[in-house]
Amino acid sequence: MAKKVAFMQGNEAAAHGALYAGCTFFAGYPITPSTEVAEVMSAELPKIGGKFIQMEDEIGAMAALIGGALTGAKALTSTSGPGLSLKQENIGYACITEVPCVIVNVMRGGPSTGMPTGPSQSDIMCAKWGTHGDHPAICLVPASVQELFEETVRAFNLAEKYRTPVMIMPDEIVAHMRERIVFPEPGELEVIDRAKPTVTPDKYKPYDTSFGDVPPLAAFGSGYKFHVTGLNKMADGFPTTKAEYVQAEEERQVRKVEANAADIMKWEEYLIDDAEVVVVAFGSTSRSARFAVDEARKAGIKAGLFRLITFWPFPEQRLLEISKKVKGFISPEMNLGMCAGVIKGCIEGNAPVLGIFRVDGEPINPGQILDKIKEVK
Amino acid sequence: MSFDYDKWIRPGKLPHIWCPGCGHGIVMKGLIRALDTLQLKKEETAIVSGIGCASRLPGYMDCCTLHTAHGRAAAFATGVKMAKPEMNVILCGGDGDGTAIGGNHFIHACRRNIDMTYIIMNNMIYGMTGGQFSPCTPTGDKASTTPYGNPDPGFDIAKLAIGAGASFVARGTAFHANQIDKLIVEAIQHKGFSVVEILDDCPTTYGRRNKYKSVIEMMNRLKDVAVPVKAAEKMDPEQLKGKILTGVLHKQDKPEYCEQYAKVIERAKGTAR
């Protein structure tokens, strides 16, 4: 039988990806340009007995998300720039309490209300540094409607596998564009559920590292009693200020993601092998970049594209390797140089990084990127 | 034989962090008696709090417990209840946590009339952070951030809850310890959002700044201001001046949120008649 095909918007695809992954709980607060995610979830979740709640604000939405996730549900919220700021304390709470959940953050012009219907790629630092303290960060940056569906499924898988919030950050163009999408059949994409405890309730500790860096998580109401707190905690979940416990716990929370970066990271290399100029791009910008690379090749310039699919963890090692063989990098991005700064941070000065930085609400077009490629000597 | 509180307290988690003379322990004992009266299952009971002295209560209770971020208890609890309506959800926290930083979540939980019980321990001060004034600190009183007297008018938590749509609102005091469990039992049994305000005392950061020489003086103040609603019916306005009504102040049958959402599910599935 032919697969189901649709012509669909990115935000709608994200919602359907969440449903494919087994999401049964959504808590959110409306903010442009992410609202279609909530709208689809409000229509689809009750059909499968799932729950949708529109909370009183962004902070409450993130809080309710964590509450829902603690009952065992796969939980989703959607937001955009200023909403992400309001969610940040509770994102940090989900990090330290190790509660899996997924946040779709559609990047728009910002900060504050900025240019609410214009695209941007300016929340990528918020994904890593927005909440307080050291914490794991997983951030996915898809570039098409199909990929937004598939990466949302993967976002849930990573959240469940590593017991941590995962952000998926399409820019406004990817979120609002309409494209052909081919829906995977059930079972075609991997769907991962969180590890449940195998010990009896009296033996259960929610942060028991004898099970590894990602201990099993019981659900409220499943017969297990346990304590969850935003304070630094010991294996049993109870607060501690003892230096050795706090240090070890903080390091474990970060390590469970960083030590598994190879499993989490995803990128696409296009014409990189012999490239002398490499464009590093993500989201809608990477689509212009690919067109520009093809045009450059036609003009006899050895250009290539390194397309980020995860932004965090960032593929530092691979870019360092590439940097030893190229004349320069181009970083086209809809902000004032956030990705360029990260690239510079990992390539040890091996090559120049030229930026194309737009924050005027207009997309970066292939012509701009081609012009910049030609500047690399 | 005296009541055995230990069966509801997590082994090894006492002593608690509360100061000598604090009323929070009295409230916790009232909650334990209420849970025991209702024979709730510990594994199906979630106790959720925000931040502050009162919000440390869940950590001592042998249930599913969730100590969250400042002011956000009602929102976290809404997620738990919404996702798993069969859980008994009890919120607890202080006046600052519930009505200042958590004010928005509080009024909207009241509005939704979601089935949970919120025990607000109102000691009229921010205790844990060192005695800054709260939305319930009486006008003119001293706090660490109102050294010349508090210029702010205070909230009446019960009126706020009723106005926002809570379907059960009660008030007790830490002095009237024997009443607390009865109010909480009735609140938990009520289907809808129930608020139980317990007027409480903070001798450490409120009492000493406001010339209460002892815990006994603070407790006597609670005794003196409290008037049961039934008794108040026979009193004239002059006699009620400066008094605070206690008991069940408001009880109303109205649609509960999770039940309303169950109807949404029925409609979405096309099974509604």
XYZ file of C-alpha atoms in Angstrom:
650
model
C 0.000 0.000 0.000
C 1.255 3.454 -0.853
C 2.456 5.545 2.002
C 0.381 8.458 3.241
C 1.565 11.661 1.656
C 0.552 15.185 2.577
C 1.299 18.795 1.794
C 1.898 20.189 5.218
C 3.321 23.031 7.241
C 6.418 22.518 9.404
C 4.661 23.208 12.675
C 1.947 20.716 11.786
C 4.616 18.146 10.931
C 6.249 18.669 14.334
C 2.930 17.934 16.029
C 2.416 14.790 13.951
C 5.980 13.715 14.683
C 5.239 14.039 18.389
C 2.139 11.880 18.018
C 4.149 9.283 16.079
C 6.650 9.211 18.955
C 3.855 8.454 21.418
C 3.257 11.883 22.904
C 0.081 11.894 25.007
C 0.423 15.172 26.898
C 0.760 18.762 25.739
C 0.908 21.876 27.893
C 1.540 25.203 26.249
C 0.823 28.876 25.903
C 0.151 30.513 22.553
C 2.944 32.472 20.921
C 3.548 33.302 17.272
C 4.979 31.633 15.211
C 4.601 28.331 17.066
C 0.834 28.249 17.559
C 0.015 25.642 14.917
C 1.854 23.010 16.965
C -0.555 23.605 19.844
C -3.550 23.805 17.542
C -2.849 20.421 15.964
C -2.191 18.848 19.357
C -5.445 20.253 20.759
C -7.312 18.558 17.928
C -5.410 15.266 17.784
C -4.577 14.379 21.392
C -8.129 13.879 22.687
C -8.834 11.528 19.775
C -6.333 9.103 21.297
C -7.278 9.830 24.908
C -4.317 12.165 25.339
C -4.457 15.486 27.149
C -4.008 19.053 25.923
C -3.955 21.967 28.288
C -3.496 25.630 27.490
C -1.920 27.053 30.613
C -2.122 30.584 31.969
C 1.416 31.470 30.914
C 4.660 30.048 29.548
C 6.065 29.364 33.005
C 2.977 27.409 33.976
C 3.104 25.517 30.685
C 6.629 24.287 31.331
C 5.694 23.405 34.905
C 2.619 21.444 33.840
C 4.714 19.715 31.180
C 7.080 18.396 33.842
C 4.166 17.371 36.065
C 2.593 15.466 33.188
C 5.904 13.850 32.218
C 6.359 12.623 35.794
C 3.205 10.561 35.477
C 4.940 8.645 32.676
C 3.516 10.563 29.724
C 5.613 11.656 26.787
C 5.133 15.402 27.012
C 5.448 18.244 24.520
C 5.269 22.012 24.610
C 5.796 24.591 21.887
C 6.932 28.159 22.155
C 9.062 30.866 20.609
C 11.865 33.197 21.782
C 10.342 35.234 24.610
C 8.287 32.223 25.688
C 11.470 30.186 25.836
C 12.951 32.798 28.174
C 10.019 32.392 30.549
C 10.332 28.623 30.438
C 14.031 28.614 31.231
C 13.905 28.217 35.019
C 11.687 25.198 34.700
C 13.790 23.802 31.849
C 16.641 23.919 34.352
C 14.352 22.183 36.828
C 13.680 19.409 34.296
C 17.451 19.112 33.717
C 18.338 18.709 37.395
C 15.374 16.462 38.161
C 16.030 14.538 34.923
C 12.491 14.551 33.605
C 12.155 13.774 29.885
C 10.189 16.286 27.810
C 10.335 18.002 24.445
C 10.212 21.715 23.684
C 9.547 22.914 20.136
C 10.922 26.446 19.981
C 10.206 28.218 16.718
C 12.892 30.856 16.262
C 11.560 34.264 15.291
C 12.923 37.776 15.261
C 13.801 38.777 18.746
C 14.509 39.455 21.555
C 11.300 40.445 23.323
C 8.541 40.735 20.763
C 11.189 41.797 18.254
C 9.780 40.885 14.865
C 7.273 38.210 15.856
C 6.410 37.061 12.370
C 9.929 37.298 10.974
C 12.409 34.435 10.945
C 15.559 34.185 13.014
C 18.075 31.673 14.252
C 18.884 33.595 17.370
C 17.740 31.265 20.173
C 20.521 28.726 19.721
C 22.538 30.139 22.602
C 19.416 30.118 24.801
C 19.224 26.365 24.192
C 22.653 25.875 25.733
C 23.021 28.762 28.156
C 19.492 29.961 28.843
C 18.868 28.225 32.101
C 21.107 28.561 35.106
C 24.033 26.417 36.044
C 25.694 23.591 34.190
C 23.234 21.283 32.531
C 22.936 18.978 29.549
C 21.782 20.544 26.287
C 20.341 18.774 23.278
C 19.078 20.993 20.482
C 17.955 19.868 17.030
C 17.722 22.253 14.065
C 15.825 20.673 11.155
C 15.688 22.181 7.685
C 12.575 20.743 6.046
C 9.033 19.729 6.866
C 9.926 16.050 6.503
C 12.925 16.472 8.743
C 10.938 18.422 11.319
C 8.625 15.404 11.603
C 11.474 12.925 11.857
C 13.616 14.989 14.191
C 10.656 15.521 16.513
C 10.389 11.742 16.795
C 14.121 11.646 17.507
C 13.770 14.476 20.049
C 11.356 12.316 22.048
C 13.686 9.338 21.720
C 16.637 11.336 23.020
C 14.566 12.812 25.852
C 13.444 9.362 26.946
C 16.826 7.730 26.461
C 18.781 10.365 28.369
C 16.088 11.548 30.836
C 16.427 15.177 29.907
C 14.566 17.996 28.157
C 15.280 18.150 24.422
C 14.736 21.242 22.303
C 13.843 21.195 18.658
C 14.335 24.578 17.056
C 13.055 25.184 13.552
C 13.398 28.748 12.364
C 10.167 30.465 11.418
C 10.663 29.685 7.731
C 10.973 25.917 8.306
C 8.078 26.047 10.778
C 5.735 27.875 8.428
C 6.759 26.567 5.024
C 4.546 23.995 3.363
C 6.122 20.986 1.704
C 5.395 17.456 0.664
C 5.772 15.016 3.498
C 5.736 11.247 3.376
C 4.522 9.820 6.666
C 6.525 6.898 7.958
C 4.524 3.790 8.739
C 4.198 2.822 12.406
C 7.347 0.909 13.318
C 9.343 2.401 10.473
C 11.050 4.958 12.714
C 12.502 3.861 16.007
C 10.450 4.902 19.044
C 12.202 4.718 22.405
C 10.444 4.630 25.781
C 12.148 5.586 29.024
C 13.648 2.816 31.116
C 11.304 1.825 33.929
C 12.548 0.499 37.243
C 13.012 -3.229 37.611
C 13.490 -3.102 41.385
C 10.614 -3.356 43.848
C 9.130 -0.069 45.091
C 10.865 -0.309 48.467
C 14.262 -0.519 46.738
C 13.658 2.216 44.180
C 15.841 5.303 44.065
C 15.133 7.751 41.240
C 18.802 8.723 40.779
C 20.474 5.401 41.518
C 23.709 5.510 39.540
C 24.310 1.804 39.972
C 22.089 1.626 36.878
C 24.491 3.909 34.989
C 24.432 7.591 34.166
C 20.744 7.440 33.203
C 18.854 5.730 36.035
C 15.353 4.326 35.376
C 12.466 6.695 36.053
C 9.288 5.464 37.715
C 5.980 7.183 37.062
C 3.858 8.836 39.704
C 0.853 6.624 40.251
C 2.582 3.429 39.103
C 3.104 1.986 42.574
C 6.405 3.710 43.268
C 6.793 6.508 45.827
C 9.671 8.887 45.431
C 10.735 12.473 45.973
C 11.538 14.977 43.255
C 13.146 18.291 44.128
C 14.925 21.108 42.344
C 17.534 21.106 45.085
C 20.764 19.260 44.457
C 20.002 15.716 45.394
C 21.356 12.315 46.277
C 20.462 8.970 44.712
C 17.214 8.791 46.690
C 16.113 12.202 45.418
C 16.517 13.972 48.748
C 18.374 17.242 49.066
C 22.008 17.461 49.914
C 24.572 20.219 50.094
C 27.459 17.819 50.608
C 30.136 18.889 48.175
C 31.063 15.450 46.915
C 27.458 14.512 46.066
C 26.656 17.839 44.411
C 29.813 17.803 42.277
C 29.291 14.189 41.196
C 25.612 14.693 40.356
C 26.202 17.849 38.332
C 29.001 16.149 36.412
C 26.867 13.072 35.742
C 23.984 15.139 34.391
C 26.268 16.800 31.859
C 28.266 13.633 31.168
C 25.218 11.565 30.228
C 24.824 13.796 27.170
C 28.407 14.758 26.376
C 29.744 11.210 26.664
C 27.012 10.108 24.275
C 27.448 12.982 21.835
C 28.274 10.566 19.016
C 24.851 8.958 19.458
C 23.085 12.303 19.611
C 24.920 14.411 17.042
C 23.727 14.446 13.476
C 24.892 16.441 10.499
C 25.010 16.224 6.729
C 28.121 16.717 4.612
C 27.649 17.757 0.988
C 30.652 17.939 -1.343
C 32.982 18.275 1.620
C 35.739 15.826 0.608
C 37.594 18.123 -1.757
C 36.063 21.388 -0.553
C 38.217 24.449 -0.121
C 35.357 26.581 1.187
C 32.847 25.076 3.573
C 29.535 26.687 4.367
C 28.285 25.707 7.817
C 24.548 26.270 8.003
C 21.339 24.996 9.565
C 17.611 25.383 9.194
C 16.245 27.329 6.246
C 19.615 28.996 5.725
C 21.151 25.641 4.850
C 18.749 25.361 1.913
C 20.040 28.603 0.438
C 23.565 27.426 1.225
C 23.129 24.187 -0.711
C 21.914 26.107 -3.750
C 24.877 28.487 -3.416
C 27.344 25.589 -3.150
C 25.973 24.091 -6.372
C 26.295 27.463 -8.086
C 29.849 27.817 -6.805
C 30.769 24.385 -8.137
C 29.376 25.381 -11.540
C 31.664 28.405 -11.373
C 34.634 26.143 -10.633
C 34.911 26.900 -6.908
C 35.366 23.887 -4.657
C 32.640 24.658 -2.162
C 30.886 22.312 0.246
C 28.101 22.367 2.791
C 28.243 21.210 6.373
C 24.621 21.142 7.519
C 24.026 20.983 11.243
C 21.049 18.849 12.285
C 21.933 18.917 15.968
C 23.236 22.243 17.119
C 23.975 20.942 20.620
C 26.014 18.874 21.126
C 28.029 20.730 18.476
C 30.224 18.619 16.123
C 33.428 20.269 17.271
C 35.818 17.451 16.383
C 34.572 17.013 12.837
C 34.782 20.723 12.115
C 38.284 20.790 13.576
C 39.287 17.988 11.160
C 37.752 19.820 8.213
C 39.393 23.082 9.244
C 42.836 21.577 8.608
C 42.046 21.121 4.913
C 40.075 24.221 3.902
C 40.781 27.817 3.023
C 37.810 29.130 4.941
C 34.363 28.693 6.403
C 31.219 30.680 5.701
C 28.600 30.985 8.431
C 25.343 32.383 7.091
C 22.903 32.808 9.952
C 19.880 34.856 10.944
C 21.562 36.401 13.980
C 24.700 38.435 14.496
C 27.224 35.630 14.542
C 26.311 33.059 17.157
C 27.187 29.988 15.075
C 30.308 31.670 13.683
C 31.506 32.142 17.239
C 31.005 28.480 18.046
C 32.857 27.427 14.884
C 35.761 29.738 15.740
C 35.815 28.234 19.198
C 36.528 24.740 17.921
C 38.741 25.123 14.846
C 41.757 26.495 16.692
C 42.370 29.300 14.210
C 43.042 26.887 11.333
C 40.892 28.837 8.877
C 39.042 32.146 8.685
C 35.285 32.184 9.369
C 33.363 34.666 7.259
C 29.874 35.548 8.368
C 26.640 36.572 6.743
C 24.542 37.871 9.584
C 20.971 39.023 8.951
C 18.522 40.131 11.604
C 16.246 42.201 9.390
C 13.541 39.570 9.096
C 14.579 38.629 5.566
C 15.903 35.181 4.655
C 19.506 34.751 3.559
C 19.442 34.100 -0.175
C 21.809 31.932 -2.230
C 23.263 34.935 -4.042
C 24.541 36.408 -0.794
C 26.196 33.162 0.163
C 27.738 32.707 -3.285
C 29.204 36.203 -3.115
C 30.738 35.386 0.258
C 32.135 32.073 -1.018
C 33.920 34.018 -3.768
C 35.572 36.210 -1.123
C 37.546 33.279 0.276
C 40.988 33.273 -1.317
C -3.429 5.194 72.358
C -1.966 8.282 70.738
C -2.020 8.725 66.983
C 0.935 7.201 65.118
C 2.214 9.935 62.776
C 5.331 7.959 61.875
C 3.521 5.697 59.430
C 3.091 8.658 57.074
C 6.559 10.122 57.549
C 9.494 8.988 55.432
C 11.969 7.036 57.493
C 15.103 8.964 58.279
C 13.868 12.323 57.020
C 13.299 13.976 60.380
C 14.215 16.259 62.076
C 12.537 18.866 59.925
C 14.050 22.228 59.084
C 11.361 24.375 60.722
C 12.255 26.728 63.569
C 11.039 26.127 67.120
C 7.557 27.587 67.445
C 6.746 27.485 63.736
C 3.203 26.343 63.000
C 4.040 24.323 59.875
C 4.547 21.141 61.884
C 1.041 21.509 63.312
C -0.304 21.753 59.765
C 1.674 18.699 58.665
C 0.260 16.692 61.538
C -3.218 17.844 60.555
C -2.565 16.740 56.975
C -1.330 13.347 58.171
C -4.456 12.834 60.290
C -6.575 13.799 57.292
C -4.793 11.374 54.943
C -5.118 8.657 57.529
C -8.813 9.347 58.042
C -9.406 9.074 54.313
C -7.102 6.037 54.038
C -5.559 7.412 50.865
C -3.000 5.213 49.181
C 0.460 6.704 49.475
C 1.448 5.559 45.974
C -1.559 7.323 44.489
C -1.141 10.538 46.444
C 1.028 13.325 45.067
C 2.006 16.151 47.382
C 3.321 19.111 45.423
C 4.916 22.318 46.680
C 6.805 25.370 45.506
C 9.657 26.913 47.472
C 9.929 28.206 51.011
C 9.649 26.839 54.526
C 6.109 25.497 54.068
C 7.085 23.950 50.749
C 9.541 21.625 52.477
C 6.574 19.703 53.874
C 6.299 17.108 51.038
C 9.862 15.908 51.623
C 8.845 14.500 54.988
C 5.752 12.736 53.673
C 5.879 9.121 52.511
C 3.994 9.679 49.247
C 4.799 10.735 45.673
C 6.268 14.151 46.375
C 7.285 17.012 44.158
C 9.170 20.053 45.446
C 9.233 22.459 42.530
C 10.201 26.029 41.680
C 9.133 29.142 43.545
C 5.434 29.786 43.051
C 4.848 27.067 40.472
C 3.322 24.318 42.590
C -0.202 24.787 41.204
C 1.051 24.588 37.618
C 3.182 21.474 38.219
C 0.289 19.873 40.080
C -2.093 20.730 37.248
C 0.141 18.730 34.914
C 0.159 15.743 37.263
C -3.605 15.787 37.771
C -4.422 16.428 34.134
C -2.177 13.605 32.940
C -3.322 11.179 35.650
C -6.697 12.240 37.138
C -6.838 9.157 39.369
C -4.024 10.616 41.512
C -4.968 12.425 44.713
C -3.164 15.725 44.372
C -2.439 17.921 47.359
C -0.605 21.203 47.136
C 1.075 22.929 49.995
C 3.041 26.109 50.381
C 3.260 29.504 51.935
C 1.426 32.765 51.343
C 4.247 34.378 49.373
C 4.775 31.328 47.185
C 1.070 30.982 46.501
C -0.182 34.531 46.129
C 2.811 36.579 44.931
C 5.075 34.740 42.486
C 2.483 31.991 42.201
C -0.531 34.287 42.058
C -1.287 33.715 38.415
C -1.125 29.933 38.703
C -3.248 30.092 41.856
C -6.104 32.067 40.331
C -6.142 29.949 37.194
C -6.181 26.688 39.138
C -9.178 28.151 40.994
C -10.773 29.144 37.686
C -10.351 25.679 36.178
C -11.712 24.113 39.342
C -9.319 21.223 38.888
C -9.736 18.597 41.573
C -6.954 19.151 44.058
C -6.504 20.565 47.530
C -4.242 23.536 48.170
C -3.109 24.029 51.754
C -1.741 27.546 52.104
C 0.187 28.126 55.294
C -0.225 31.850 55.747
C 2.371 33.129 58.186
C 2.222 36.550 56.549
C 5.924 36.690 55.732
C 8.670 35.292 53.545
C 10.323 33.109 56.158
C 13.049 31.190 54.364
C 14.541 34.214 52.626
C 14.780 36.074 55.899
C 11.539 37.904 56.615
C 10.687 40.076 53.622
C 7.054 41.164 53.452
C 4.536 39.060 51.538
C 1.191 39.993 49.941
C -0.375 38.918 53.241
C 1.794 40.942 55.639
C -0.545 43.351 57.460
C -0.228 47.000 56.480
C 2.099 48.831 58.837
C 3.951 45.752 60.067
C 7.692 45.410 59.971
C 9.580 43.102 57.671
C 13.179 43.046 56.502
C 12.147 45.007 53.399
C 9.636 47.232 55.197
C 11.795 48.646 58.001
C 9.463 51.685 58.312
C 6.280 49.661 58.196
C 4.551 47.893 55.324
C 2.778 50.316 52.948
C 1.092 47.512 50.989
C -2.480 46.376 51.523
C -2.786 42.622 51.925
C -4.663 39.884 50.117
C -7.586 38.061 51.671
C -6.655 34.629 50.311
C -10.109 33.152 50.850
C -11.868 35.968 48.995
C -9.278 35.780 46.237
C -9.894 32.045 45.858
C -13.680 32.413 45.859
C -13.508 35.277 43.370
C -11.265 33.268 41.074
C -13.634 30.296 41.040
C -12.450 27.795 43.662
C -15.401 25.641 44.657
C -14.308 24.921 48.229
C -12.627 27.449 50.502
C -11.890 26.989 54.180
C -9.769 28.712 56.787
C -8.265 27.511 60.025
C -5.388 28.457 62.265
C -2.351 26.697 63.645
C -3.735 27.406 67.124
C -6.915 25.468 66.371
C -4.937 22.317 65.633
C -7.839 19.918 66.083
C -9.788 21.611 63.310
C -7.093 21.394 60.626
C -7.553 17.729 59.742
C -11.326 18.123 59.528
C -11.017 21.022 57.081
C -8.475 19.109 54.981
C -10.621 15.956 54.951
C -13.598 17.937 53.693
C -11.414 19.725 51.136
C -9.993 16.480 49.731
C -13.447 14.898 49.592
C -14.788 17.887 47.671
C -14.672 17.427 43.903
C -13.002 20.539 42.554
C -10.304 23.007 43.516
C -10.218 23.311 47.287
C -8.302 25.931 49.203
C -7.508 25.531 52.873
C -5.829 28.596 54.293
C -4.178 27.988 57.647
C -3.234 31.136 59.526
C 0.180 30.307 60.811
C 2.972 31.903 62.783
C 6.595 32.690 62.067
C 8.229 33.665 65.343
C 11.711 33.884 63.827
C 11.313 36.414 61.041
C 7.892 37.975 61.677
C 7.272 37.748 65.399
C 10.530 39.194 66.590
C 10.264 42.201 64.283
C 6.709 42.909 65.354
C 7.053 42.790 69.112
C 5.621 39.362 69.765
C 7.694 38.398 72.748
C 7.016 34.683 72.489
C 5.489 31.950 70.396
C 2.676 31.841 72.927
C 1.867 35.479 72.182
C 1.751 34.701 68.473
C -0.490 31.706 69.062
C -2.748 33.756 71.308
C -3.093 36.288 68.507
C -4.386 33.511 66.217
C -6.782 32.418 68.945
C -8.044 35.964 69.490
C -8.679 36.922 65.860
C -10.363 33.698 64.786
C -14.156 33.544 64.810
C -15.953 30.438 63.508
C -18.362 31.258 60.679
C -21.323 29.922 62.647
C -20.533 32.150 65.638
C -20.040 35.124 63.343
C -23.634 34.859 62.130
C -24.765 36.009 65.587
C -22.254 38.844 65.879
C -22.708 42.455 64.768
C -20.185 44.291 62.532
C -18.647 46.090 65.496
C -17.888 42.815 67.228
C -16.433 41.372 64.008
C -14.038 44.268 63.464
C -10.478 42.910 63.194
C -11.679 39.319 63.364
C -11.008 36.604 60.796
C -13.630 34.001 59.937
C -12.657 30.335 60.196
C -14.296 27.111 59.082
C -15.766 26.275 55.687
C -16.321 29.662 54.042
C -17.489 28.558 50.610
C -18.706 25.333 49.074
C -20.249 25.025 45.665
C -20.994 22.329 43.130
C -19.574 23.239 39.765
C -17.956 21.417 36.840
C -14.537 19.959 37.569
C -11.788 20.405 34.995
C -10.633 16.813 34.404
C -14.250 15.702 34.058
C -14.822 18.484 31.545
C -11.771 17.353 29.608
C -13.039 13.760 29.656
C -16.059 15.095 27.759
C -13.698 16.727 25.251
C -12.105 13.311 24.704
C -15.543 11.776 24.201
C -16.453 14.449 21.663
C -13.126 14.069 19.857
C -13.576 10.323 19.647
C -17.038 10.902 18.299
C -18.679 8.949 21.074
C -20.560 11.840 22.681
C -24.299 11.576 22.473
